[in-house]
XYZ file of C-alpha atoms in Angstrom:
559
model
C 58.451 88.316 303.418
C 55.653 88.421 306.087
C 54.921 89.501 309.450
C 54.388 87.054 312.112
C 51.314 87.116 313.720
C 51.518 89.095 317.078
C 51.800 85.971 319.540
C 54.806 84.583 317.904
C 56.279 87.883 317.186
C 56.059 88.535 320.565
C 57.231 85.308 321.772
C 60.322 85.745 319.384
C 61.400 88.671 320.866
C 60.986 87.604 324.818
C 63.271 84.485 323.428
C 65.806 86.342 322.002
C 66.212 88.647 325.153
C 66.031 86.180 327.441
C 68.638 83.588 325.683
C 70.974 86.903 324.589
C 70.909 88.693 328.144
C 71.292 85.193 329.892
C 74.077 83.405 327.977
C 76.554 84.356 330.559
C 75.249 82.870 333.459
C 73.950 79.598 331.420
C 77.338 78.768 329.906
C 79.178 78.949 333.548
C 76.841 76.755 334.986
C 77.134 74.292 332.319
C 80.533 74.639 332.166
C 80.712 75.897 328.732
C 83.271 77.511 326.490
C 82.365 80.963 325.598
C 82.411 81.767 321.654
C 85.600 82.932 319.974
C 85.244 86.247 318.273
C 86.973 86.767 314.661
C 87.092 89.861 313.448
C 87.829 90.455 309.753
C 88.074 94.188 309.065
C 88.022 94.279 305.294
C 90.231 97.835 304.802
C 88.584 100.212 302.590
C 85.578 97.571 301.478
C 82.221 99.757 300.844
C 78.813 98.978 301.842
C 76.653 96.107 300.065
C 79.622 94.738 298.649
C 79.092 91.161 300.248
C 75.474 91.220 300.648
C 75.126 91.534 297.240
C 77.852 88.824 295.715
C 77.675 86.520 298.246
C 76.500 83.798 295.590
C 79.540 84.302 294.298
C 81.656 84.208 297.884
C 81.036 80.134 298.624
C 83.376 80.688 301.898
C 81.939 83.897 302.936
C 78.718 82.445 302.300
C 79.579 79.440 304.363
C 81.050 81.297 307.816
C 77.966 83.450 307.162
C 75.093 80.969 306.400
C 76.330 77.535 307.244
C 77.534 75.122 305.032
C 73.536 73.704 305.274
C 72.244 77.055 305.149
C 71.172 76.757 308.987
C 73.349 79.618 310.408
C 72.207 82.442 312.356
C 73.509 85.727 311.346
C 72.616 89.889 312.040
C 73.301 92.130 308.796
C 73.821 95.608 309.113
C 73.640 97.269 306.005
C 73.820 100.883 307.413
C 76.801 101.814 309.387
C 77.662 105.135 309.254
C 81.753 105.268 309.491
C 83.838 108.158 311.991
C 84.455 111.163 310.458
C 86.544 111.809 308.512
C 86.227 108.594 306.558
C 90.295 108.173 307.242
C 91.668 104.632 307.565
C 93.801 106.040 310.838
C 91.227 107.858 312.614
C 88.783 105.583 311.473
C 90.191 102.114 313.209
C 91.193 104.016 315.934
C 87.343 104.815 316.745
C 86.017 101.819 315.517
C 88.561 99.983 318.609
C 88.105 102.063 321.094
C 84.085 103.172 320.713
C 84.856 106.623 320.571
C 84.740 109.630 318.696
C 88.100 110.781 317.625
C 87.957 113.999 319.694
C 87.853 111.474 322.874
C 90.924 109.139 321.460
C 93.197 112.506 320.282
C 93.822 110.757 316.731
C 91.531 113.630 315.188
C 93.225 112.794 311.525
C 95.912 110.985 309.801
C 97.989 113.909 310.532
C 97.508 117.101 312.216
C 98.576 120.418 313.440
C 99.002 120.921 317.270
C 98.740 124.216 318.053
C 100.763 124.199 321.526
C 103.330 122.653 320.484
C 103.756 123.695 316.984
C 104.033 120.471 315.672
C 102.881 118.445 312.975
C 101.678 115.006 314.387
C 101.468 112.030 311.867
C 100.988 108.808 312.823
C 102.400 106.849 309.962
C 105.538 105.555 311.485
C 107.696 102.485 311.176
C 107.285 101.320 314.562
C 103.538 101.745 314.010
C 103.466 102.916 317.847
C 102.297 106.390 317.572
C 98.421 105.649 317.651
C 98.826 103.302 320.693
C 101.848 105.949 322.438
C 98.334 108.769 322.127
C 95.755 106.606 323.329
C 98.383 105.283 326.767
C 98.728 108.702 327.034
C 94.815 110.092 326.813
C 94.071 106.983 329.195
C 91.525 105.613 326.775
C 90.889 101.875 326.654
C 90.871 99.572 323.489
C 88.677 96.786 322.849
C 91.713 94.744 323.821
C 92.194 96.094 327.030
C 88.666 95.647 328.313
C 88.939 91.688 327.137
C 91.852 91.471 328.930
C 90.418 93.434 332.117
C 88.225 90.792 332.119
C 90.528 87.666 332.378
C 90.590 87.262 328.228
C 92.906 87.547 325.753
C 93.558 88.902 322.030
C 95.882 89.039 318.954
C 96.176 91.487 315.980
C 97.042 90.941 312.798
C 98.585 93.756 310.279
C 96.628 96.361 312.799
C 98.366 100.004 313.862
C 95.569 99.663 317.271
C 97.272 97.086 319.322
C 96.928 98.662 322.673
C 95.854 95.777 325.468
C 96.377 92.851 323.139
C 98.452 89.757 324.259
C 99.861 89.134 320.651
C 100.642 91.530 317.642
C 101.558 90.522 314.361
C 102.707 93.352 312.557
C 104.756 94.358 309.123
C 107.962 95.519 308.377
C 110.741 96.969 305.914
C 110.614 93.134 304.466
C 107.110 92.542 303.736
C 106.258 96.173 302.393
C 109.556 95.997 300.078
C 108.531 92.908 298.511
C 104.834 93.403 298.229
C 106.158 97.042 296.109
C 108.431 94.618 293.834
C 105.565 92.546 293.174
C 103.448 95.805 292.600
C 105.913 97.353 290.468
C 106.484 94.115 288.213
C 102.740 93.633 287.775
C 101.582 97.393 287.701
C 104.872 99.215 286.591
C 104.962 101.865 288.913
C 106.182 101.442 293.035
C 102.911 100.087 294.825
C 102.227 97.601 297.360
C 100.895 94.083 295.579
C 96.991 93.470 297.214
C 97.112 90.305 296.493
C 100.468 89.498 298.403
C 99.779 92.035 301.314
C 96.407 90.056 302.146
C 98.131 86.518 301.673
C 101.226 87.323 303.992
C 98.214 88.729 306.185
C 96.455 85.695 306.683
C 99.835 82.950 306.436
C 101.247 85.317 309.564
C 97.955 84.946 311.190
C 98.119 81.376 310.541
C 101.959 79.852 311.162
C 103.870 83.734 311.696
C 105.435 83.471 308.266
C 109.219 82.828 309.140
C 109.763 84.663 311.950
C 106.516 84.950 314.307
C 105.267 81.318 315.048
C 104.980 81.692 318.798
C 102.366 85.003 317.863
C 100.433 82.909 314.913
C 97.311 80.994 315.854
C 99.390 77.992 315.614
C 101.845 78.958 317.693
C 99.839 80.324 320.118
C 97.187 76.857 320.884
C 100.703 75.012 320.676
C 102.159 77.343 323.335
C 99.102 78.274 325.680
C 96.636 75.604 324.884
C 93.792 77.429 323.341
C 92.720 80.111 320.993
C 92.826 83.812 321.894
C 88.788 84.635 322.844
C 89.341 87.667 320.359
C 91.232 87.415 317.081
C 91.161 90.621 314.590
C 93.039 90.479 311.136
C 92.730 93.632 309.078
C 93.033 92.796 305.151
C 94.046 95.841 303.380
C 94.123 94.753 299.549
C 90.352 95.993 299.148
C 91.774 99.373 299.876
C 94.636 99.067 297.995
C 93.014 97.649 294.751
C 90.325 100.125 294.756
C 93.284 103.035 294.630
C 94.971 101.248 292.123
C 92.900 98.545 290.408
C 94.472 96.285 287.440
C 94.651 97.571 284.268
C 92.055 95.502 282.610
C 89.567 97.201 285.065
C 90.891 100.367 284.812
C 90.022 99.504 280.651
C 86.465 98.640 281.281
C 85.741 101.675 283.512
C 84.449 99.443 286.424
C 83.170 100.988 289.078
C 84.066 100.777 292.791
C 81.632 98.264 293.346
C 82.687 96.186 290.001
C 86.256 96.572 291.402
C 86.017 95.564 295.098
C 83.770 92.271 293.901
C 86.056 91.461 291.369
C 88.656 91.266 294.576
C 86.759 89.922 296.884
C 86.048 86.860 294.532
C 89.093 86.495 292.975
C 91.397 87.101 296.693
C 89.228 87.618 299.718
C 87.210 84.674 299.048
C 89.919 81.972 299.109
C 91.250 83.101 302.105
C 88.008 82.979 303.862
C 88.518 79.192 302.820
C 91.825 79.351 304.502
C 90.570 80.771 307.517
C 87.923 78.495 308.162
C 90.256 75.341 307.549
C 92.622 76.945 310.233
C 90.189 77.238 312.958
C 89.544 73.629 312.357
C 92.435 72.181 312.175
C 93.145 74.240 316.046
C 89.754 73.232 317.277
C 87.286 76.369 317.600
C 85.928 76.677 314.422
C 82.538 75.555 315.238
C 82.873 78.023 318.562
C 83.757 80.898 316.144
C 81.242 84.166 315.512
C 82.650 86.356 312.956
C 82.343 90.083 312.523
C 83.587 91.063 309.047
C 83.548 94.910 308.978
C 84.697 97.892 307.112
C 85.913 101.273 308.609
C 85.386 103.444 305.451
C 84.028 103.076 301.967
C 85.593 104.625 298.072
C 84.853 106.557 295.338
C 86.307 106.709 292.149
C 87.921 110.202 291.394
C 86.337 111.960 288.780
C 88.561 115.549 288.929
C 92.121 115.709 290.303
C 92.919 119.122 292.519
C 96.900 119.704 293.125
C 97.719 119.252 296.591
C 99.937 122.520 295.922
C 96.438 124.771 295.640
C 96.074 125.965 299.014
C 99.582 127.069 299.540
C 99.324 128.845 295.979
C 96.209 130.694 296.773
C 97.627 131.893 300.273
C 101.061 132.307 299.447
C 100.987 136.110 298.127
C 99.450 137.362 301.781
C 100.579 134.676 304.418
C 103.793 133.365 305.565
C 103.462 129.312 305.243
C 105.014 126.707 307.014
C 107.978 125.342 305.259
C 110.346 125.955 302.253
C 112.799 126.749 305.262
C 109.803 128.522 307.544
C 109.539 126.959 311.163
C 106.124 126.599 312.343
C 106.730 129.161 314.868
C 107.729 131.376 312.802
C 104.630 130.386 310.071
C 101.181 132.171 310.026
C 99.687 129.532 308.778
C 100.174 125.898 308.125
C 98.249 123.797 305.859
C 97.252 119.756 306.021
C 97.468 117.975 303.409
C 94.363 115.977 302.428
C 92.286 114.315 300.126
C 88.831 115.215 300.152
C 89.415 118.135 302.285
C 92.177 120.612 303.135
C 92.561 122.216 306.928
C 93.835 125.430 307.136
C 95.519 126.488 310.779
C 96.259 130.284 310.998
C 98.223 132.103 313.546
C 96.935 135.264 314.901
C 98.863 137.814 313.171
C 98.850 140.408 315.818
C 99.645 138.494 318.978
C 101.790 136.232 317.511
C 100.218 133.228 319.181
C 98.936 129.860 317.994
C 97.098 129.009 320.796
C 95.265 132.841 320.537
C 92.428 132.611 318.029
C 93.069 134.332 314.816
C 91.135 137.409 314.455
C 88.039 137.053 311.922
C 88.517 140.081 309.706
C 92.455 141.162 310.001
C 93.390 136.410 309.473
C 90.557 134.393 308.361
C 88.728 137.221 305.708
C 91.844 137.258 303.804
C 92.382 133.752 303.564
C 89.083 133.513 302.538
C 89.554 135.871 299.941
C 92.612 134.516 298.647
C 91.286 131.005 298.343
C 87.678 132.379 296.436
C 89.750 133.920 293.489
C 90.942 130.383 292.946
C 88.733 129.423 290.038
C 89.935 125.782 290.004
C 89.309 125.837 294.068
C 85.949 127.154 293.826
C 84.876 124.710 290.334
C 85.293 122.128 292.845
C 84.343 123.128 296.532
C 81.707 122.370 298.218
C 81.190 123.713 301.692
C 83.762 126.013 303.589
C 83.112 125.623 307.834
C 85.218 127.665 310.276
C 86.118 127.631 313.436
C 84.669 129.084 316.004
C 86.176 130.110 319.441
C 83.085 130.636 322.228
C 84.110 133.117 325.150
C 87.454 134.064 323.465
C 87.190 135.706 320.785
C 84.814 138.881 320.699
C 84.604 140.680 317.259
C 80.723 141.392 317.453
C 79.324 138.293 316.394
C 78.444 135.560 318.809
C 80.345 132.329 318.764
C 78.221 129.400 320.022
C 79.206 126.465 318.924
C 82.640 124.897 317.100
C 82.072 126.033 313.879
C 80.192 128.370 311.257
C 79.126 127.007 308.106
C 80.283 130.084 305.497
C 77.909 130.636 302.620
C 80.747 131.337 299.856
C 79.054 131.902 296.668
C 77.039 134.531 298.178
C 80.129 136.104 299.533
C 82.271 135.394 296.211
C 79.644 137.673 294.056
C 78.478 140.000 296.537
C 80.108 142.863 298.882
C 83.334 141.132 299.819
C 83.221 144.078 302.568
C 83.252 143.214 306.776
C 79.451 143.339 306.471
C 79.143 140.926 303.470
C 81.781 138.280 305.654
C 80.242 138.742 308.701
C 76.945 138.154 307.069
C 78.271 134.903 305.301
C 79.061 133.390 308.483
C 75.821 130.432 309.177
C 74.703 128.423 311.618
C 76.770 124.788 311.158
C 73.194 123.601 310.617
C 72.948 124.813 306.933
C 75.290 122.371 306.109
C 72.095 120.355 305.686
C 71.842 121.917 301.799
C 74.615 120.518 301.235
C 75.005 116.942 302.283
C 73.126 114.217 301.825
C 73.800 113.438 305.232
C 73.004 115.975 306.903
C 73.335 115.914 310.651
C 75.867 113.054 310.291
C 78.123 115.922 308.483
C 77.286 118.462 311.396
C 77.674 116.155 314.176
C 80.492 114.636 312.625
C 82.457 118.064 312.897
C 81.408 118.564 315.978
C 83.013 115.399 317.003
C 86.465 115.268 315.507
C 88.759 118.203 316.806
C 89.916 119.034 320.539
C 90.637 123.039 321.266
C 94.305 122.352 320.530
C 94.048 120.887 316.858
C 91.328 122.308 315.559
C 91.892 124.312 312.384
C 90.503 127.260 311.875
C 88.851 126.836 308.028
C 88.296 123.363 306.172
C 87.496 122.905 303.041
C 85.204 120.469 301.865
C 85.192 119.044 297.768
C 82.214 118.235 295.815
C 82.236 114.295 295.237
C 84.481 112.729 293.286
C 86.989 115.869 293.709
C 90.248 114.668 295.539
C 93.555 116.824 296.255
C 95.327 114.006 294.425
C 98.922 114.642 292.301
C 99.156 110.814 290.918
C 96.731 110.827 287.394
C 97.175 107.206 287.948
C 95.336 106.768 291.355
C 91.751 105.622 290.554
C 89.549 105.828 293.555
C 89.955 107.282 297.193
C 88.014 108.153 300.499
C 87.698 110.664 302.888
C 84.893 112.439 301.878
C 81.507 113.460 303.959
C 79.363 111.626 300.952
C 77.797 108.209 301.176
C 80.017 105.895 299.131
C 83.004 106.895 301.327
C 80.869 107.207 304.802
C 78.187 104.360 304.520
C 79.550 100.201 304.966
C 78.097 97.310 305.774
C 78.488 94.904 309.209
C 77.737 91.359 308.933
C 77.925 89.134 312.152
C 77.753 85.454 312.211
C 79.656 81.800 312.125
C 78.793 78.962 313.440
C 79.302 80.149 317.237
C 76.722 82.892 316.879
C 73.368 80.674 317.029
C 74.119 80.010 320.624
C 74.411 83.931 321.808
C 71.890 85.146 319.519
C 69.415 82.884 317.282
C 67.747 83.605 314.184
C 68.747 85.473 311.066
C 68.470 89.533 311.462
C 68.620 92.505 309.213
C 68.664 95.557 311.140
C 67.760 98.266 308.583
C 68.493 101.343 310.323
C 71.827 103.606 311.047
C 74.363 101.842 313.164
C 78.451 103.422 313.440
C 81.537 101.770 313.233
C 82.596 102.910 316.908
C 79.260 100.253 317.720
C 82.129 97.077 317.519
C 83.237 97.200 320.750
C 80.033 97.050 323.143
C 78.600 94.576 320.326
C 81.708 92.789 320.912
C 81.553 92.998 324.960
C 77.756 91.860 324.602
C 78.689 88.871 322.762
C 81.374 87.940 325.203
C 79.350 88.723 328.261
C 81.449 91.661 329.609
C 80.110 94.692 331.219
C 80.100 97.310 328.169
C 82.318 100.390 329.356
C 80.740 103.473 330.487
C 81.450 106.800 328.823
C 81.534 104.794 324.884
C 80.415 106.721 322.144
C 78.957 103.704 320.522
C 76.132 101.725 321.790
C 74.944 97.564 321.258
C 73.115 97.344 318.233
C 72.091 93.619 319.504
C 70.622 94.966 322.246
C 68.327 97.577 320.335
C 67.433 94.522 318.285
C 66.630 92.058 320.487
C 64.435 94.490 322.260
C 62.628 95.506 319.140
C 59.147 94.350 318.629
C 58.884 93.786 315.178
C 59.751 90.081 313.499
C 59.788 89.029 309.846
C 60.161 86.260 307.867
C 62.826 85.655 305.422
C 61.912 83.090 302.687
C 64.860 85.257 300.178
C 67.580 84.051 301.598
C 66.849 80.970 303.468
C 63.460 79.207 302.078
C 62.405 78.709 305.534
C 61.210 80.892 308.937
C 63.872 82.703 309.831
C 63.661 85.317 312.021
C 63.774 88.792 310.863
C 63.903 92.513 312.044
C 62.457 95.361 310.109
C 63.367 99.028 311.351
């Protein structure tokens, strides 16, 4: 690679703006179709995977790069996922550009304190995330294409809020893909392979039953393509929990596991897909986002989700075994990487009252440090704070402390020592690689009503996890689980935005939908979380040439 000199990299960059910021207006006056948009969220797949088999990918290569090699394309190999790195919270920011505290799906499932109820969102209607978001008044991506004259379909996705079509899975498809899975794995578990095929034939003709919401059905029907198409592929998740057994033999790693699928599954369906939108006529009209909502790791040391509730047990009355949550004084989530502890103020009697720090939270903190196989594994303890409403001598300025237990563990476990123990949020830092995307991360996940009130945080690799058999999992703050990859390209993109891009520094997952809106020409939203990384880059100054991938002068950015 080398830099342009500074008259062409500055004549670059004024093209690039000026084509990118005037698309709109040029393709109504010519009378122009506007690009489709494909989105292929690849469940679960962690960063670099693509970028770094893609000689091995011939179709991914091909929607990417061109069949010639003449594609334009924008590669972001930094995008930081929502916390926590949750498949439910995480496509629920990811669609709506917005933190989860904003869209009220804070977790998988939670603990509302005014209600008393435990909130899950795994249902079989699969409404629940779309019933909280109608209710919170917060848009999807779907709903602003569709404010603005468009239209969309889903495939396999729980976040169909504002599309036109849905294609979604049932009783049917679930019970057969675990037949397959138990015949070829021999234990109950969804079948990848099938799950990802019956993705993309439903997308394609509706499998059986759903013709009229296929792609098929619907340019038969209504003429044209929808102007935004999402499938979500979840085998890349669900072989990295449970890989084959020959991989499981060789000790492959994450990354070893989710190319092996990507050749051997993914790849062949990209082949699929791009002989579909031919065959309805858009193909060459087609930019493709393939993206990833959170990463894996492979589990190293298995926790019993039982350890909580056994630590707490002796001093605290816990939610079930025949105790109503209004009757419990504390009720525990269960959880992967992490475990959230709610606790009920033992003197008022009131959820919604914070707990007091030295007569609730001190002795659950006490009770969880003399858990040897809890403490061989934790990490970081945070807890909650509760500014102007609880006043026990210490200030409370912001949502949470950061609580410095080894210190505590082998020193005065007195009022002093605790009070003492209780840090800024900011000292996190020690402890994370990524360090203010762990504090701001926290700060952006719970609203006042299901926030609990002390999370515990593993070391890497450490899972709450009951199954020996389970290989890898996500959830955690660390970068395998909370770093993937964005590519954007097809054969549709050259027109919006030309040249080939790498944009090397931190982008987030909630970035889709104003990239999205940019690409289509609609206004972005006000009041988003995420921001247009295409904007940022065609503003930036600084062009390079890429003779790695491409041979030629293409266009590059370097952060």
């Amino acid at each position: 690679m080398y830099v342009l000199r500074n008259e062409w990299r500055f004549f670059l960059c004024i093209v690039a703006m000026v084509i990118f910021a005037g698309f709109e207006n040029e393709a109504n006056a010519a009378g122009e179709r506007k690009p489709k948009i494909v989105i292929m969220e690849l469940h679960g797949m962690k960063q670099g995977i693509l970028d770094e088999g893609l000689e091995n990918l011939p179709h991914f290569r091909e929607i990417l790069m061109g069949a010639q090699n003449e594609q334009s394309y924008v590669y972001f190999p930094r995008v930081m996922v929502t916390m926590p790195a949750a498949s439910v919270p995480g496509i629920t920011s990811m669609y709506t550009g917005l933190h989860p505290k904003h869209t009220g799906v804070v977790a998988t499932i939670w603990f509302d304190r005014e209600t008393r109820n435990v909130r899950t969102m795994i249902s079989y209607g699969q409404q629940r995330i779309n019933n909280i978001l109608k209710d919170n008044g917060v848009d999807t991506l779907f709903d602003m294409v569709g404010n603005a004259g468009m239209r969309s379909m889903t495939a396999m996705l729980m976040v169909t809020k504002g599309a036109d079509w849905s294609l979604k899975s049932g009783a049917f498809f679930w019970g057969n893909a675990s037949v397959l899975g138990l015949l070829s794995k021999g234990f109950w578990f969804p079948s990848c392979r099938y799950v990802d095929e019956r993705t993309v034939r439903a997308f394609e003709d509706g499998h059986l039953f759903n013709f009229n919401k296929s792609l098929k059905g619907i340019v038969k029907y209504d003429g044209e393509a929808p102007d935004v198409m999402v499938l979500q592929l979840l085998g890349a998740d669900l072989d990295a929990h449970y890989p084959s057994s020959e991989l499981i033999r060789k000790n492959a790693t994450m990354d070893e596991i989710q190319k092996h699928y990507a050749e051997t599954v993914l790849d062949p369906l990209m082949g699929r897909i791009i002989k579909l939108l031919k065959d309805v006529g858009c193909y060459e009209n087609t930019i493709f986002l393939f993206v990833s909502e959170h990463g894996f790791t492979k589990i190293e040391a298995f926790l019993s989700n039982a350890i909580v509730d056994e630590s707490l047990r002796p001093s605290f009355r816990l939610a079930g075994r025949g105790v109503d949550n209004g009757d419990a004084e504390a009720v525990i989530m269960p959880g992967a990487c992490t475990k959230e502890i709610y606790l009920r103020n033992r003197k008022s009697r009131k959820w919604m009252g914070p707990p007091r720090l030295l007569e609730d939270v001190k002795p659950a903190i006490d009770l969880l440090l003399r858990n040897a196989d809890m403490t061989d594994h934790m990490n970081a303890l945070v807890i909650r704070q509760y500014p102007g409403e609880r006043h026990e001598g210490i200030e409370e300025n912001d949502q949470w402390w950061c609580f410095e237990w080894e210190g505590y563990r082998h020193g005065a476990n007195d009022s002093r020592g605790f009070f003492d123990a209780l840090k800024p949020l900011t000292e996190l830092a020690g402890r994370f690689e990524l360090k203010d995307y762990v504090v701001n991360g926290l700060r952006n996940q719970y609203t006042r009503t299901t926030a609990p009130d002390i999370k515990i945080i593993n070391r890497k690799g450490s899972y709450f996890e009951n199954d020996p058999r389970k290989y890898g999992h996500h959830g955690s703050y660390y970068p395998s689980d909370s770093i993937v990859s964005f590519w954007v390209g097809g054969p549709g993109l050259g027109a919006v935005f030309p040249g080939r891009h790498v944009y090397n520094q931190d982008v987030s997952t909630r970035d889709l939908v104003p990239m999205v809106a940019s690409l289509l020409g609609i206004s972005i939203p006000p009041g988003l979380d995420g921001e247009d990384p295409l904007h940022r880059i065609a503003a930036s100054g600084e062009w390079m040439i890429d003779e790695e991938q491409t041979g030629d002068s293409s266009a590059h950015i370097r952060d």
